[in-house]
Tab-separated table of C-alpha atoms in Angstrom:
chain	number	residue	atom	x	y	z
Z	1238	MET	CA	-0.072	-41.758	-6.974
Z	1239	THR	CA	3.619	-41.819	-5.970
Z	1240	LYS	CA	4.768	-43.868	-3.000
Z	1241	LEU	CA	5.484	-40.674	-1.009
Z	1242	ALA	CA	2.060	-39.215	-1.781
Z	1243	PHE	CA	0.373	-42.488	-0.781
Z	1244	ILE	CA	2.227	-42.533	2.557
Z	1245	LEU	CA	1.245	-38.907	3.246
Z	1246	PHE	CA	-2.401	-39.612	2.377
Z	1247	ALA	CA	-2.493	-42.686	4.634
Z	1248	PHE	CA	-0.846	-40.766	7.487
Z	1249	CYS	CA	-3.359	-37.921	7.246
Z	1250	SER	CA	-6.266	-40.377	7.062
Z	1251	LEU	CA	-5.161	-42.117	10.226
Z	1252	LEU	CA	-4.786	-38.883	12.179
Z	1253	GLY	CA	-8.161	-37.499	11.121
Z	1254	PRO	CA	-9.575	-34.223	9.807
Z	1255	THR	CA	-7.339	-31.861	11.786
Z	1256	VAL	CA	-4.190	-32.871	9.931
Z	1257	ARG	CA	-5.970	-32.961	6.575
Z	1258	THR	CA	-7.091	-29.382	7.148
Z	1259	THR	CA	-3.529	-28.294	7.942
Z	1260	VAL	CA	-2.170	-29.887	4.775
Z	1261	ALA	CA	-4.910	-28.270	2.680
Z	1262	ASP	CA	-4.211	-24.866	4.221
Z	1263	ALA	CA	-0.543	-24.906	3.249
Z	1264	GLY	CA	-1.317	-23.258	-0.101
Z	1265	SER	CA	-4.468	-21.465	0.995
Z	1266	GLU	CA	-3.141	-17.979	0.182
Z	1267	THR	CA	-3.512	-18.769	-3.510
Z	1268	ARG	CA	-7.302	-18.740	-3.098
Z	1269	PHE	CA	-7.564	-15.117	-1.993
Z	1270	LEU	CA	-9.705	-12.863	-4.155
Z	1271	GLN	CA	-7.959	-10.397	-6.462
Z	1272	ASN	CA	-10.613	-7.825	-7.391
Z	1273	GLY	CA	-9.044	-4.515	-6.306
Z	1274	VAL	CA	-11.830	-3.607	-3.857
Z	1275	THR	CA	-10.819	-2.546	-0.343
Z	1276	ALA	CA	-13.704	-2.170	2.115
Z	1277	HIS	CA	-12.699	0.992	3.994
Z	1278	ARG	CA	-13.134	0.427	7.738
Z	1279	GLY	CA	-15.175	-2.591	6.685
Z	1280	ASN	CA	-18.423	-2.215	4.778
Z	1281	SER	CA	-18.834	1.123	6.534
Z	1282	GLY	CA	-21.543	2.414	4.218
Z	1283	GLU	CA	-23.880	-0.283	5.503
Z	1284	TYR	CA	-22.642	-0.826	9.067
Z	1285	PRO	CA	-20.893	1.255	11.753
Z	1286	GLU	CA	-17.241	1.722	10.779
Z	1287	ASN	CA	-14.507	-0.419	12.318
Z	1288	THR	CA	-16.968	-2.811	13.963
Z	1289	MET	CA	-17.293	-6.577	13.664
Z	1290	PRO	CA	-20.570	-6.324	11.656
Z	1291	ALA	CA	-18.835	-4.020	9.140
Z	1292	PHE	CA	-15.905	-6.411	8.789
Z	1293	ARG	CA	-18.097	-9.503	8.426
Z	1294	SER	CA	-20.128	-7.691	5.790
Z	1295	GLY	CA	-16.977	-6.662	3.910
Z	1296	VAL	CA	-16.069	-10.329	3.680
Z	1297	ALA	CA	-19.630	-11.340	2.767
Z	1298	VAL	CA	-19.940	-8.886	-0.149
Z	1299	GLY	CA	-16.677	-10.170	-1.625
Z	1300	ALA	CA	-14.099	-7.392	-1.150
Z	1301	ASP	CA	-10.610	-8.818	-1.513
Z	1302	TRP	CA	-9.348	-6.607	1.335
Z	1303	ILE	CA	-10.916	-4.932	4.329
Z	1304	GLU	CA	-9.092	-1.987	5.876
Z	1305	LEU	CA	-9.052	-1.035	9.554
Z	1306	ASP	CA	-7.334	1.392	11.933
Z	1307	ILE	CA	-5.592	0.571	15.197
Z	1308	PHE	CA	-4.536	2.337	18.383
Z	1309	ILE	CA	-2.994	1.035	21.592
Z	1310	THR	CA	-4.822	1.482	24.889
Z	1311	LYS	CA	-3.530	2.512	28.323
Z	1312	ASP	CA	-3.306	-1.163	29.277
Z	1313	GLY	CA	-1.507	-2.195	26.088
Z	1314	GLN	CA	-4.398	-3.583	24.046
Z	1315	LEU	CA	-4.534	-3.124	20.261
Z	1316	VAL	CA	-7.996	-1.759	19.502
Z	1317	VAL	CA	-9.689	-1.057	16.198
Z	1318	THR	CA	-10.750	2.562	15.872
Z	1319	HIS	CA	-9.852	5.523	13.658
Z	1320	ASP	CA	-9.742	8.534	15.992
Z	1321	GLN	CA	-7.728	9.441	19.068
Z	1322	THR	CA	-11.004	9.875	20.930
Z	1323	THR	CA	-14.365	8.118	20.764
Z	1324	GLY	CA	-16.576	11.210	20.546
Z	1325	ARG	CA	-17.178	11.187	16.779
Z	1326	VAL	CA	-18.569	7.653	16.616
Z	1327	GLY	CA	-19.618	6.922	20.205
Z	1328	ASP	CA	-22.043	7.946	22.912
Z	1329	LYS	CA	-19.245	9.173	25.187
Z	1330	ASN	CA	-15.908	10.829	24.544
Z	1331	LEU	CA	-12.900	8.902	25.855
Z	1332	ASP	CA	-9.242	9.289	24.962
Z	1333	VAL	CA	-8.256	5.931	23.464
Z	1334	ALA	CA	-4.595	5.943	24.523
Z	1335	GLY	CA	-5.528	7.204	27.985
Z	1336	SER	CA	-8.233	4.595	28.627
Z	1337	THR	CA	-8.197	0.902	29.458
Z	1338	TYR	CA	-9.949	-1.520	27.155
Z	1339	GLU	CA	-12.537	-2.212	29.840
Z	1340	GLU	CA	-13.377	1.502	29.827
Z	1341	LEU	CA	-13.495	1.669	26.031
Z	1342	LYS	CA	-15.872	-1.307	25.878
Z	1343	THR	CA	-18.521	0.842	27.576
Z	1344	VAL	CA	-18.727	3.128	24.515
Z	1345	ASP	CA	-21.434	2.379	21.944
Z	1346	VAL	CA	-19.424	3.018	18.774
Z	1347	ALA	CA	-22.530	2.564	16.604
Z	1348	THR	CA	-24.090	5.764	17.977
Z	1349	ASP	CA	-23.104	8.139	15.173
Z	1350	PHE	CA	-24.039	5.680	12.416
Z	1351	ARG	CA	-27.443	5.093	14.022
Z	1352	LYS	CA	-28.155	8.815	14.269
Z	1353	ARG	CA	-26.981	9.646	10.728
Z	1354	HIS	CA	-29.130	6.905	9.223
Z	1355	GLN	CA	-32.079	7.548	11.579
Z	1356	LEU	CA	-32.147	3.966	12.780
Z	1357	THR	CA	-33.502	2.449	15.958
Z	1358	LYS	CA	-31.384	0.367	18.305
Z	1359	LYS	CA	-33.226	-2.667	17.034
Z	1360	GLU	CA	-32.239	-1.796	13.460
Z	1361	CYS	CA	-28.691	-0.876	14.463
Z	1362	PRO	CA	-27.735	-2.560	17.742
Z	1363	PRO	CA	-25.086	-1.093	20.032
Z	1364	ALA	CA	-21.533	-2.077	19.111
Z	1365	ARG	CA	-18.300	-2.053	21.058
Z	1366	MET	CA	-14.805	-1.311	19.853
Z	1367	PRO	CA	-13.188	-4.614	18.810
Z	1368	LEU	CA	-9.693	-5.816	19.546
Z	1369	LEU	CA	-7.420	-6.330	16.547
Z	1370	GLU	CA	-7.008	-9.928	17.662
Z	1371	GLU	CA	-10.763	-10.518	17.339
Z	1372	VAL	CA	-10.809	-9.251	13.770
Z	1373	LEU	CA	-7.751	-11.260	12.769
Z	1374	LYS	CA	-9.187	-14.478	14.173
Z	1375	MET	CA	-12.431	-13.876	12.252
Z	1376	ILE	CA	-10.523	-13.202	9.033
Z	1377	LYS	CA	-8.452	-16.359	9.470
Z	1378	GLN	CA	-11.600	-18.483	9.277
Z	1379	GLN	CA	-11.793	-17.894	5.506
Z	1380	HIS	CA	-9.417	-17.667	2.541
Z	1381	LYS	CA	-10.992	-15.051	0.259
Z	1382	THR	CA	-10.598	-11.682	1.976
Z	1383	ARG	CA	-7.487	-10.242	3.597
Z	1384	VAL	CA	-7.106	-7.377	6.073
Z	1385	SER	CA	-4.995	-4.223	5.745
Z	1386	ILE	CA	-3.988	-2.725	9.089
Z	1387	GLN	CA	-3.512	1.032	9.416
Z	1388	PRO	CA	-1.558	1.966	12.571
Z	1389	LYS	CA	-2.703	5.345	13.891
Z	1390	ALA	CA	-0.115	5.260	16.702
Z	1391	ASP	CA	3.346	3.860	17.354
Z	1392	CYS	CA	2.263	0.237	17.676
Z	1393	VAL	CA	3.632	-1.459	14.549
Z	1394	LYS	CA	5.971	-3.763	16.477
Z	1395	LYS	CA	3.152	-5.016	18.679
Z	1396	ALA	CA	0.801	-5.466	15.712
Z	1397	VAL	CA	3.342	-7.420	13.649
Z	1398	ALA	CA	4.108	-9.606	16.689
Z	1399	LEU	CA	0.400	-10.422	16.998
Z	1400	VAL	CA	0.158	-11.270	13.297
Z	1401	LYS	CA	3.122	-13.615	13.627
Z	1402	GLN	CA	1.771	-15.152	16.830
Z	1403	LEU	CA	-1.477	-15.996	15.039
Z	1404	LYS	CA	0.466	-17.209	11.976
Z	1405	MET	CA	-1.532	-14.803	9.846
Z	1406	GLU	CA	1.112	-13.311	7.552
Z	1407	PRO	CA	-0.675	-14.529	4.364
Z	1408	TRP	CA	-3.910	-12.776	5.424
Z	1409	VAL	CA	-2.416	-9.400	6.314
Z	1410	GLY	CA	-1.108	-6.173	4.783
Z	1411	PHE	CA	-0.418	-2.713	6.231
Z	1412	ASN	CA	-1.314	0.725	4.908
Z	1413	ASP	CA	-0.702	4.298	6.014
Z	1414	GLY	CA	0.981	7.507	4.910
Z	1415	ASN	CA	3.487	7.397	7.781
Z	1416	LEU	CA	6.771	6.385	6.143
Z	1417	LYS	CA	8.384	5.451	9.462
Z	1418	TYR	CA	5.585	3.031	10.344
Z	1419	MET	CA	5.445	1.466	6.880
Z	1420	THR	CA	9.228	1.021	6.747
Z	1421	GLN	CA	9.113	-0.640	10.154
Z	1422	VAL	CA	6.588	-3.169	8.843
Z	1423	LYS	CA	8.959	-4.237	6.049
Z	1424	GLN	CA	11.889	-4.440	8.482
Z	1425	LEU	CA	9.954	-6.664	10.886
Z	1426	ALA	CA	8.091	-8.764	8.293
Z	1427	PRO	CA	9.488	-8.423	4.759
Z	1428	ALA	CA	6.862	-10.750	3.267
Z	1429	ILE	CA	3.897	-8.633	4.405
Z	1430	PRO	CA	2.737	-6.202	1.678
Z	1431	VAL	CA	2.671	-2.480	2.382
Z	1432	PHE	CA	0.278	-0.088	0.645
Z	1433	TRP	CA	1.674	3.440	1.069
Z	1434	ASP	CA	-1.081	6.059	1.289
Z	1435	ARG	CA	-0.258	9.398	-0.367
Z	1436	GLY	CA	-1.978	12.761	-0.675
Z	1437	ALA	CA	-3.425	14.364	-3.782
Z	1438	ASP	CA	-0.466	16.732	-4.268
Z	1439	THR	CA	2.326	14.283	-3.506
Z	1440	ASP	CA	5.469	14.146	-5.696
Z	1441	ILE	CA	4.797	10.874	-7.481
Z	1442	ASP	CA	8.335	10.497	-8.840
Z	1443	VAL	CA	9.875	10.779	-5.379
Z	1444	ASP	CA	7.235	8.450	-3.934
Z	1445	ILE	CA	7.935	5.808	-6.561
Z	1446	LYS	CA	11.648	5.797	-5.752
Z	1447	ILE	CA	10.988	5.491	-2.024
Z	1448	ALA	CA	8.396	2.751	-2.518
Z	1449	GLN	CA	10.799	0.740	-4.672
Z	1450	GLN	CA	13.672	1.182	-2.224
Z	1451	ARG	CA	11.564	0.092	0.756
Z	1452	GLY	CA	9.863	-2.835	-0.987
Z	1453	PHE	CA	6.319	-1.467	-0.842
Z	1454	ALA	CA	3.616	-3.111	-2.957
Z	1455	ALA	CA	1.442	-0.123	-3.872
Z	1456	LEU	CA	0.991	3.626	-3.927
Z	1457	VAL	CA	-2.530	4.609	-2.903
Z	1458	LEU	CA	-3.246	8.256	-3.760
Z	1459	HIS	CA	-6.079	10.498	-2.686
Z	1460	HIS	CA	-8.489	10.210	-5.598
Z	1461	GLN	CA	-8.503	13.945	-6.346
Z	1462	GLY	CA	-4.824	13.826	-7.294
Z	1463	ILE	CA	-4.941	10.867	-9.665
Z	1464	THR	CA	-4.199	11.253	-13.369
Z	1465	ALA	CA	-3.699	8.680	-16.107
Z	1466	GLU	CA	-0.031	9.718	-16.311
Z	1467	LYS	CA	0.532	9.070	-12.593
Z	1468	VAL	CA	-1.134	5.675	-12.916
Z	1469	ARG	CA	1.093	4.857	-15.878
Z	1470	LYS	CA	4.240	5.789	-13.933
Z	1471	ILE	CA	3.213	3.711	-10.915
Z	1472	LYS	CA	2.520	0.647	-13.040
Z	1473	ALA	CA	5.760	1.069	-14.998
Z	1474	ALA	CA	7.599	0.989	-11.668
Z	1475	GLY	CA	6.076	-2.402	-10.855
Z	1476	LEU	CA	3.751	-1.022	-8.190
Z	1477	GLU	CA	-0.019	-1.230	-7.829
Z	1478	PRO	CA	-1.837	2.109	-8.277
Z	1479	GLY	CA	-4.640	2.715	-5.800
Z	1480	ALA	CA	-7.063	5.457	-4.739
Z	1481	TRP	CA	-8.631	6.467	-1.435
Z	1482	THR	CA	-11.502	6.868	-0.417
Z	1483	VAL	CA	-14.174	6.842	-3.151
Z	1484	ASN	CA	-17.943	6.430	-2.767
Z	1485	ASP	CA	-19.234	8.313	-5.832
Z	1486	PRO	CA	-19.959	5.860	-8.691
Z	1487	ALA	CA	-19.025	8.457	-11.327
Z	1488	VAL	CA	-15.601	8.928	-9.724
Z	1489	MET	CA	-15.201	5.148	-9.426
Z	1490	LYS	CA	-15.836	4.773	-13.163
Z	1491	GLN	CA	-13.369	7.536	-13.998
Z	1492	LEU	CA	-10.637	5.952	-11.856
Z	1493	LEU	CA	-11.203	2.535	-13.398
Z	1494	LYS	CA	-10.896	4.099	-16.869
Z	1495	GLN	CA	-7.606	5.677	-15.811
Z	1496	GLY	CA	-6.283	2.244	-14.886
Z	1497	VAL	CA	-6.460	2.416	-11.102
Z	1498	GLU	CA	-6.184	-1.141	-9.814
Z	1499	ARG	CA	-7.289	-0.686	-6.202
Z	1500	ILE	CA	-9.979	1.564	-4.745
Z	1501	TYR	CA	-10.708	2.074	-1.055
Z	1502	THR	CA	-14.431	2.596	-0.549
Z	1503	ASP	CA	-17.172	2.621	2.077
Z	1504	GLU	CA	-19.409	1.029	-0.592
Z	1505	PRO	CA	-17.618	-2.180	-1.651
Z	1506	ALA	CA	-20.744	-3.829	-3.100
Z	1507	LEU	CA	-21.315	-0.834	-5.399
Z	1508	LEU	CA	-17.716	-0.881	-6.623
Z	1509	LEU	CA	-17.863	-4.625	-7.238
Z	1510	GLN	CA	-21.006	-4.132	-9.336
Z	1511	LEU	CA	-19.320	-1.435	-11.430
Z	1512	LYS	CA	-16.236	-3.589	-11.966
Z	1513	GLN	CA	-18.433	-6.510	-12.998
Z	1514	ARG	CA	-20.261	-4.381	-15.574
Z	1515	GLN	CA	-16.943	-3.068	-16.864
Z	1516	SER	CA	-15.714	-6.615	-17.497
Z	1517	GLU	CA	-18.861	-7.733	-19.328
């Protein structure tokens, strides 16, 4: 042990476990999983989408990323939900941007999931819409799974500020098809990866040029538009090829054969199983 290392060890020992944890966390981002499985709105095949149980389950099953959607409320809170209104998932229909968070907390956002799966409230308890801050703080407690934030409204600046406030840059990415929003992420936080979502019929050559110019990490195409040639072009450009959103195991297998490196899915455990079998 060098003299400097010995001094650092002694200093940390004197100050107790808090400092030792901080020193250990300095390189924690290197421990994140790298399996190409993004749990779409959390493990939303098993739990109500965009809820804390779905996100905890996404981490528990071993997805390397969970994906979520955000809006901003009337009182300036960043909430996790996919739609402009709560009617599709909840037991009442409120406009997210036109409601306060206190009002939105009264909506049981597990209602649709419970009905579709014919579950009782005991089997699927009521759930409220979480704040982005809640999810980020949960994610920060571990160093395996990261979170990709999809802004569904003009709230990128506020979201990036929250990420920086919580010192969570290593845990976070952003994804969406909105070029303005994704460019803004890179302008505000160049180190945060951006996964640019594209449609099935997008011009892949144009997209590649834009992604390279803006410093994006990946192109994530709708799965129906993916071909082996498109995957080859994306990889040759130094980008990660991805697909959204795939729950059919046959389609998953086909995409993996084509060389797709990242798949967004409501069934992360199923995809992980298929990838494990493929590697055996």
